[in-house]
CSV table of C-alpha atoms in Angstrom, one decimal:
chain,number,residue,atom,x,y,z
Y,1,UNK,CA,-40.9,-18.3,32.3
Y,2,UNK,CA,-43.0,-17.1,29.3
Y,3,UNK,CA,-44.7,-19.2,26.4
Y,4,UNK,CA,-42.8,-16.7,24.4
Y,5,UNK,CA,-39.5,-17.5,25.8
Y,6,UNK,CA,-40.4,-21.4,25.1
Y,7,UNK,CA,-41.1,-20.6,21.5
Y,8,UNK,CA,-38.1,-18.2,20.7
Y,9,UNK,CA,-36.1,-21.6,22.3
Y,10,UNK,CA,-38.0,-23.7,19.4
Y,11,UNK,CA,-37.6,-21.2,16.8
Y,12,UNK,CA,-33.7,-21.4,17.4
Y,13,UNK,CA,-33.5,-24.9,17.4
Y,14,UNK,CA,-35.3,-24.8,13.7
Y,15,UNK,CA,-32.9,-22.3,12.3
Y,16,UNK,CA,-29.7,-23.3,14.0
Y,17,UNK,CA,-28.5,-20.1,14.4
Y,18,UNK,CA,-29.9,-17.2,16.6
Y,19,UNK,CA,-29.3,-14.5,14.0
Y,20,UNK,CA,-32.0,-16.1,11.5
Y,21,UNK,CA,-33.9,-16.9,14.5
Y,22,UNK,CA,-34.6,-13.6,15.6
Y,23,UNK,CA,-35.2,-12.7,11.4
Y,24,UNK,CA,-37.9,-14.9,11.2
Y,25,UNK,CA,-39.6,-13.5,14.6
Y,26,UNK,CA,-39.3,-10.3,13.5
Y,27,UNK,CA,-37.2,-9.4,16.4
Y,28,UNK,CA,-33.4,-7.7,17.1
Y,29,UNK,CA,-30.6,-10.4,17.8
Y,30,UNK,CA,-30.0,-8.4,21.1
Y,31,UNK,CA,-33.7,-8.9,22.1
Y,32,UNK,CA,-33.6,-12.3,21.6
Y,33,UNK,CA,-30.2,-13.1,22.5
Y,34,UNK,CA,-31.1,-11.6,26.1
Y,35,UNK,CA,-34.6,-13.1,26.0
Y,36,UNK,CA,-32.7,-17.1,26.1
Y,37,UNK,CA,-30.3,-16.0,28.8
Y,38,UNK,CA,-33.5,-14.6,30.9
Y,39,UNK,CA,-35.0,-18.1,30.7
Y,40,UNK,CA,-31.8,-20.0,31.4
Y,41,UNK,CA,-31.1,-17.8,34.3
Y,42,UNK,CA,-34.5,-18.7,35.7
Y,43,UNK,CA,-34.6,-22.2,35.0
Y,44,UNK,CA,-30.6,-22.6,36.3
Y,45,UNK,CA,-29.4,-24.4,33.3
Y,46,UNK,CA,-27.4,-23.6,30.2
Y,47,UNK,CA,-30.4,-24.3,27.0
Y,48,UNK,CA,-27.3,-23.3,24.7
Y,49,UNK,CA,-23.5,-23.9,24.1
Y,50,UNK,CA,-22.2,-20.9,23.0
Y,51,UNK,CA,-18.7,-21.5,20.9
Y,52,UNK,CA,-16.8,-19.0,17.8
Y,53,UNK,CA,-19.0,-21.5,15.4
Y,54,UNK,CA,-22.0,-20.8,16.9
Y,55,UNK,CA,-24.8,-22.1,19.5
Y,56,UNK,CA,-26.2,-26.0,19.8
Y,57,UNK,CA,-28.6,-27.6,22.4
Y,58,UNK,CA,-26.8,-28.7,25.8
Y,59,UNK,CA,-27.7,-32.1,27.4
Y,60,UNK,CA,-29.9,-29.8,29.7
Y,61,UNK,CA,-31.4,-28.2,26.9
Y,62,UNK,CA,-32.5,-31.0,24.8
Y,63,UNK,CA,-34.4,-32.3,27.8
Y,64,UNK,CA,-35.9,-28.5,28.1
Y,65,UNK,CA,-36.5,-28.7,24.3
Y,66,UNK,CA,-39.1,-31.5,24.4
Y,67,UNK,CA,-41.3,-30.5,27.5
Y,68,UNK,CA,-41.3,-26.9,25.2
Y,69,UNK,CA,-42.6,-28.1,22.6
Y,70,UNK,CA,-45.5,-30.0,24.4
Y,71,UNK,CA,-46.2,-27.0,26.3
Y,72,UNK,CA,-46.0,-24.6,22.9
Y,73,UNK,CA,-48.4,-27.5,21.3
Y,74,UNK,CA,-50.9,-27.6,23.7
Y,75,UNK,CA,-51.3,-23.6,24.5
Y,76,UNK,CA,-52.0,-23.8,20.7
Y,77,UNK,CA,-54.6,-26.1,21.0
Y,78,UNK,CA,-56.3,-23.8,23.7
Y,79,UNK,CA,-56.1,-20.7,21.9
Y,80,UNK,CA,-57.4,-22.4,18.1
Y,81,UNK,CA,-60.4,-24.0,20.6
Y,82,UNK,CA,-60.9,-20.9,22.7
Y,83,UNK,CA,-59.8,-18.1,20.5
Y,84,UNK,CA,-60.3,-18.7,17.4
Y,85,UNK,CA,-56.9,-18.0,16.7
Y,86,UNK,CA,-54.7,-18.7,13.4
Y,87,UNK,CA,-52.6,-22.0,13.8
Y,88,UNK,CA,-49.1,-21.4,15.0
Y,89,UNK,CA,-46.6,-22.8,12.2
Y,90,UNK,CA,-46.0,-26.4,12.4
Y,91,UNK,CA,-42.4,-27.7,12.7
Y,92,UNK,CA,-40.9,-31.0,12.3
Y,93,UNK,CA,-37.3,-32.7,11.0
Y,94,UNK,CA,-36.8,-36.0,10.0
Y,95,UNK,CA,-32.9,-37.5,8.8
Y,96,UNK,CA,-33.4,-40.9,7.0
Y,97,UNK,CA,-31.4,-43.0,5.2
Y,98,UNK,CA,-32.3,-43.5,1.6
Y,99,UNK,CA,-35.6,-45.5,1.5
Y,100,UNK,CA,-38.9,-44.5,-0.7
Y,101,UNK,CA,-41.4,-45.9,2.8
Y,102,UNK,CA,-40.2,-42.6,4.7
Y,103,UNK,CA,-40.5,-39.8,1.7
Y,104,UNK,CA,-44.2,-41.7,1.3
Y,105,UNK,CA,-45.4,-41.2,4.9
Y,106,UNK,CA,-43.7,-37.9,4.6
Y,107,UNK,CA,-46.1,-37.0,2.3
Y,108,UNK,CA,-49.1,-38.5,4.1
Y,109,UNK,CA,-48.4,-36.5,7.1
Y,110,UNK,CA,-48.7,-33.4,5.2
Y,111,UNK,CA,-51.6,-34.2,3.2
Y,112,UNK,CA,-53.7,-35.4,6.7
Y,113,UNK,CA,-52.1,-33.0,9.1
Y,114,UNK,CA,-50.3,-29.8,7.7
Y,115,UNK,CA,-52.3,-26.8,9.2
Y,116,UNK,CA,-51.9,-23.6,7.0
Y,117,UNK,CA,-48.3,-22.8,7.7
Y,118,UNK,CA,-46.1,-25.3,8.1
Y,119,UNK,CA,-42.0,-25.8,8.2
Y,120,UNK,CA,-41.0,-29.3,7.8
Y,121,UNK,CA,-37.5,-30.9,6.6
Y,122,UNK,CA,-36.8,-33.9,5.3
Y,123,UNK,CA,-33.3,-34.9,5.1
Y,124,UNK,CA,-32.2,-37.9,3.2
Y,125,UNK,CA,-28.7,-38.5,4.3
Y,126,UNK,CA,-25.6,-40.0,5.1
Y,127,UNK,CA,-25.4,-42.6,8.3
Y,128,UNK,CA,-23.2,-40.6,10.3
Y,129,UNK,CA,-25.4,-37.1,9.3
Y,130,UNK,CA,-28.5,-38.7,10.5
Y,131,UNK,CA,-26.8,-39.3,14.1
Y,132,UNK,CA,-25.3,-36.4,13.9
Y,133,UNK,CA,-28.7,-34.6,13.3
Y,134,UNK,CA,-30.6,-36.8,16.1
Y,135,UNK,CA,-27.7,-35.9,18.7
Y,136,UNK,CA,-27.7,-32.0,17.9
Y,137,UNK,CA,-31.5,-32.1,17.7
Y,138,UNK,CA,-31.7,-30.9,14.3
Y,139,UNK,CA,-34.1,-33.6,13.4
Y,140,UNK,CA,-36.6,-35.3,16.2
Y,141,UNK,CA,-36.1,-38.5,14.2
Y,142,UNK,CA,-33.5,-40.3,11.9
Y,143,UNK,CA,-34.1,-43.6,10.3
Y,144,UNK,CA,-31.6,-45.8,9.7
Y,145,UNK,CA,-31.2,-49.7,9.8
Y,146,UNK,CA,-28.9,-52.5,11.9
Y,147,UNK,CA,-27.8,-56.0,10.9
Y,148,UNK,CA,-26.1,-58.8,12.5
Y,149,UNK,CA,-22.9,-57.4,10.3
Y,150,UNK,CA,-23.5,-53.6,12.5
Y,151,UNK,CA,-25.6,-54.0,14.9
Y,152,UNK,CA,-23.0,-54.4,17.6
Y,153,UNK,CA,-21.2,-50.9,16.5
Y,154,UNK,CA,-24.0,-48.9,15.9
Y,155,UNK,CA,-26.1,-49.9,18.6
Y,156,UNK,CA,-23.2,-48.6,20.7
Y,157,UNK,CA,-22.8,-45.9,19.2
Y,158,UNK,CA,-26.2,-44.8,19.6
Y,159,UNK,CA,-25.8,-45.2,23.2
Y,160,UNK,CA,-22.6,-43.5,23.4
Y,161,UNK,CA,-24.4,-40.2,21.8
Y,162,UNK,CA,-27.8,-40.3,24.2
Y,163,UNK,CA,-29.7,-42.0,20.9
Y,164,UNK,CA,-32.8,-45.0,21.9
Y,165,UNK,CA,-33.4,-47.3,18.9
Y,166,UNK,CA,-36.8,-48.1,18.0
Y,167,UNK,CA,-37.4,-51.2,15.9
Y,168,UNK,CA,-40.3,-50.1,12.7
Y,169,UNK,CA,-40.1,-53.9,11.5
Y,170,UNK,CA,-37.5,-56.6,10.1
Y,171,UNK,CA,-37.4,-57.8,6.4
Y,172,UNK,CA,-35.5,-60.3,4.4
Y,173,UNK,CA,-32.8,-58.8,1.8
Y,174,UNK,CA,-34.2,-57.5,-1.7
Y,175,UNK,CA,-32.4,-56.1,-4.8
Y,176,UNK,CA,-34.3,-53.4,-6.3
Y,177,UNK,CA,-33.6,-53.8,-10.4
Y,178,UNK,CA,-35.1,-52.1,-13.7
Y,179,UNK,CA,-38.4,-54.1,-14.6
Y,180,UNK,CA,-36.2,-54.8,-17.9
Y,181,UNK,CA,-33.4,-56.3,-16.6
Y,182,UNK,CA,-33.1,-60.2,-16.8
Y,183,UNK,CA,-32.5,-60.4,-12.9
Y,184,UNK,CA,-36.3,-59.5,-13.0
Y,185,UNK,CA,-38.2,-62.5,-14.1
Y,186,UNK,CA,-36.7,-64.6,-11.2
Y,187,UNK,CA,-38.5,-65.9,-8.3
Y,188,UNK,CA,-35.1,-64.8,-6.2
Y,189,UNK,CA,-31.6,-64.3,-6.8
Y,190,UNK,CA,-28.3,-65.0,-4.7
Y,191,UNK,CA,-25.3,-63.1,-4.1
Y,192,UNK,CA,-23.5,-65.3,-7.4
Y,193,UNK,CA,-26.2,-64.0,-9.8
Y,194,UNK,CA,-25.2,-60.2,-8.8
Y,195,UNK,CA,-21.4,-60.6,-9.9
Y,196,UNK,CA,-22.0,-59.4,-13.6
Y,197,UNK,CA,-24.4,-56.7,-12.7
Y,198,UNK,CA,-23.1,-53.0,-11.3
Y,199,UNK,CA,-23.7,-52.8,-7.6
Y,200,UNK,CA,-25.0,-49.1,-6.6
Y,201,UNK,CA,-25.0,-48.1,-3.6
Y,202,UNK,CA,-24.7,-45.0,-1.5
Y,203,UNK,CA,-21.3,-43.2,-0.8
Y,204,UNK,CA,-21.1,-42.1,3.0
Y,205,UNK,CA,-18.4,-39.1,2.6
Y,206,UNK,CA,-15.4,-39.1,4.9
Y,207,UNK,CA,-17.3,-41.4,7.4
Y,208,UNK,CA,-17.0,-44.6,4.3
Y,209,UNK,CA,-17.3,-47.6,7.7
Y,210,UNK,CA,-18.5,-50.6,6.2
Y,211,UNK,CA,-20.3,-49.9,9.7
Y,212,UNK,CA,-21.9,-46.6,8.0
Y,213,UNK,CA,-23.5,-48.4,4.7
Y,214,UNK,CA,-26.4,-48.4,4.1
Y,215,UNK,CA,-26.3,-51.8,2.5
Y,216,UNK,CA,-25.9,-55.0,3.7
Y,217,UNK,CA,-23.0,-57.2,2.1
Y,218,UNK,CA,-21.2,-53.9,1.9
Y,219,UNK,CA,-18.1,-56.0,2.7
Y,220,UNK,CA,-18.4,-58.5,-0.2
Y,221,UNK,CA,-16.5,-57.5,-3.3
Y,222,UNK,CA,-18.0,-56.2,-6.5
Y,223,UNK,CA,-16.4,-56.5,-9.9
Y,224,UNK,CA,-18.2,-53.3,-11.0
Y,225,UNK,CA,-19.4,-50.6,-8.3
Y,226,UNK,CA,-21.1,-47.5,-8.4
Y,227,UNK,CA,-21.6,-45.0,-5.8
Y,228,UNK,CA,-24.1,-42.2,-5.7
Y,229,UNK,CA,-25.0,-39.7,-3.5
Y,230,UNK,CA,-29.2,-39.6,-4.1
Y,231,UNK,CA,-32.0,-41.5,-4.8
Y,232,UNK,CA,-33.1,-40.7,-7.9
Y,233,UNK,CA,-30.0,-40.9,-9.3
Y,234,UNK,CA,-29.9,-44.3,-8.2
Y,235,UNK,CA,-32.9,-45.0,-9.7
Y,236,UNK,CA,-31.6,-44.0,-13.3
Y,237,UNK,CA,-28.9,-46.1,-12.6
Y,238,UNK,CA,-30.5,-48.7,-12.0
Y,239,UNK,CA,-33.1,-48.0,-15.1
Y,240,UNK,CA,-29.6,-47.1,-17.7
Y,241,UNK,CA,-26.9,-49.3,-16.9
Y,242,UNK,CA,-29.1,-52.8,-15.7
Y,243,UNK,CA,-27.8,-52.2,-12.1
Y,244,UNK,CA,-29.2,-53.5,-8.7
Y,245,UNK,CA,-29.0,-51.9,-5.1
Y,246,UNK,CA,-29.4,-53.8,-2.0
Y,247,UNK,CA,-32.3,-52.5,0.5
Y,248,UNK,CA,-35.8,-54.0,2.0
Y,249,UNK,CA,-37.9,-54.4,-0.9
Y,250,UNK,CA,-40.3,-51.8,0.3
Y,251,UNK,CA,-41.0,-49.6,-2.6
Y,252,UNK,CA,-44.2,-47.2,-3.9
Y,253,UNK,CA,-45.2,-47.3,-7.6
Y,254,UNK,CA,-47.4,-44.4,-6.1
Y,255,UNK,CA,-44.2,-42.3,-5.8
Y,256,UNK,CA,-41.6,-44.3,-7.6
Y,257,UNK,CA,-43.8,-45.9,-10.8
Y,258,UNK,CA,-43.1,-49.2,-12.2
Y,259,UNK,CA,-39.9,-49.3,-13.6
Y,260,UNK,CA,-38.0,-50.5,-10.5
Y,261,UNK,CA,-39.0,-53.9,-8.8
Y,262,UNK,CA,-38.1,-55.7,-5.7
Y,263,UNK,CA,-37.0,-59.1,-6.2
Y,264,UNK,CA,-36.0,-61.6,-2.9
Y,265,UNK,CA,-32.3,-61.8,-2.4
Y,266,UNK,CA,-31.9,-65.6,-1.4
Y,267,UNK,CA,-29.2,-65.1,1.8
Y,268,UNK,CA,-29.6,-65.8,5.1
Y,269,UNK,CA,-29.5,-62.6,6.7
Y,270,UNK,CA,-31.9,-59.9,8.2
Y,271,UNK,CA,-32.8,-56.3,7.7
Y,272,UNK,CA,-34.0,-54.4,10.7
Y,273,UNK,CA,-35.3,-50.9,10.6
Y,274,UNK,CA,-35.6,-48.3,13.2
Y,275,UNK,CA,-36.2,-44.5,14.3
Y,276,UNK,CA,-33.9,-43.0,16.6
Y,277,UNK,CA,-34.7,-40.6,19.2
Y,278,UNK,CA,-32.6,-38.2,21.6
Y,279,UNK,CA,-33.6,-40.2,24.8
Y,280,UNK,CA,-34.2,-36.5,27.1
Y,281,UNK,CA,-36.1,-35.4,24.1
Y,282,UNK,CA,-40.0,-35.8,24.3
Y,283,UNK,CA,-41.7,-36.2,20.9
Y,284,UNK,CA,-43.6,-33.8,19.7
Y,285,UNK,CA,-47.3,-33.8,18.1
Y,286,UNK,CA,-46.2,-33.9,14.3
Y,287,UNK,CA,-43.3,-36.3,15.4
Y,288,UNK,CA,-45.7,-38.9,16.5
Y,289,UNK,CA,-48.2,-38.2,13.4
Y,290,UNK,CA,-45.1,-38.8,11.3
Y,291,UNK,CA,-44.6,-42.2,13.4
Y,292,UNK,CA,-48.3,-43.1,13.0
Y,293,UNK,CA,-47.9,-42.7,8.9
Y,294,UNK,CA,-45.0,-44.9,8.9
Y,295,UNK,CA,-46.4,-48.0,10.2
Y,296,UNK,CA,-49.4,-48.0,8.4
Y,297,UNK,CA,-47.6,-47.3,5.5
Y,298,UNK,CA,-45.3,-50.5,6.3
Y,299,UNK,CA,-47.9,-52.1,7.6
């Protein structure tokens, strides 16, 4: 086994497909193609499902993936302390629901920790996506949040597709509104105050659960309803039309200015939100740094 074969392994993972893989390594798709089923021969497992769509990580492989990436991390370390050598590029995914806390620790991870080349994703994304993405490996970590509504469901569902749930921190309900709208000067509102406002919230595709939302009282009736598929769209929404959304109250002016505010939704009910991890998966450096940014930034 060679350190190369562990990062051409990496590199594939990245770019999903072997063809782009072997572009960006500046090698032939034969050479690299042969190079994967060297190492799987050795190690006696199968790293990669082969089908007519293309390649993805078997069970065996995801475990693999993990211990390469520690291994990749730390022979950088030794060659940057011993060599004098130029940092490797960085990479690291994330899937997240729609919330401001993750984009802002996003950012603080790359302002402390980005080396010179880097290749990080951020995917904010459907429900069903960001399991999707944790399952396949695409991303290390999705972020997404449970209720006494889903918890049951999803919790099993996780379970069902290899996923551990890791609980960031609980939070009562909030509506984020425009600072203009009326719903603003209270001290909190309830569900009956809502009813004349649009409800925005985020459309989940062909996978539209009420299980899948990403808000709570998704099953409660709304005279007007508006669906979007983004944040910032959201946002002027919210600003234009005197809307509200649903989420933790957790919001930047840093990133996301003054014009939205968080204002206590007055129901008994609890938010809890969590990263997700492929449980044969070990984390990898930046993973962690990414973990350590968001508790301090929710902290």
């Amino acid at each position: 086994m060679k350190l190369h074969q562990l990062r051409y392994v990496i590199e594939v993972v990245a770019c999903g497909s072997i063809n782009e893989a072997a572009r960006r390594l500046y090698i032939s798709q034969p050479t690299l193609s042969k190079a994967i089923k060297e190492l799987e021969k050795e190690l006696g497992i199968t790293v990669f499902t082969r089908t007519s769509t293309g390649i993805s990580l078997s069970s065996d492989g995801a475990e693999f993936l993990g211990y390469a990436r520690q291994v990749v991390e730390q022979a950088d370390l030794l060659e940057r302390r011993y060599f004098n050598t130029v940092p490797s590029r960085q990479f690291f995914s994330v899937s997240t629901q729609h919330y401001a806390f993750a984009v802002n620790a996003f950012v603080e991870m790359i302002k402390k920790h980005g080396e010179d080349e880097y290749q990080f994703t951020l995917r904010e994304t459907r429900t069903y996506e960001i399991i999707e993405d944790v399952k396949n490996l695409r991303s290390e970590i999705g972020i997404l949040y449970v209720s006494a509504f889903n918890e049951k469901v999803m919790l099993q569902l996780l379970k069902e597709e290899d996923l551990d749930f890791h609980v960031l921190f609980t939070a009562k309900p909030h509506i984020f509104v425009s600072s203009q709208n009326p719903l603003a000067k209270k001290p909190a509102v309830t569900l009956a105050d809502l009813e004349e406002y649009p409800r925005l919230s985020f459309e989940q595709g062909e996978f539209n659960s009420f299980y899948y939302s990403e808000e709570i009282f998704s099953t409660i009736s709304s005279k007007k309803s508006i669906q979007v598929s983004d944040r910032a769209t959201l946002f002027n929404l919210l600003i234009g039309l005197n809307g509200y959304t649903i989420s933790t109250g957790i919001l930047s002016s840093d990133l996301n200015g003054s014009d939205i505010i968080p204002v206590p939704l007055a129901e008994e009910e609890v938010i809890t939100v969590g990263w997700v991890v492929h449980k044969k998966t070990q984390l990898s450096r930046m993973a962690k740094v990414y973990l350590d940014e968001l508790k301090l930034f929710i902290q």
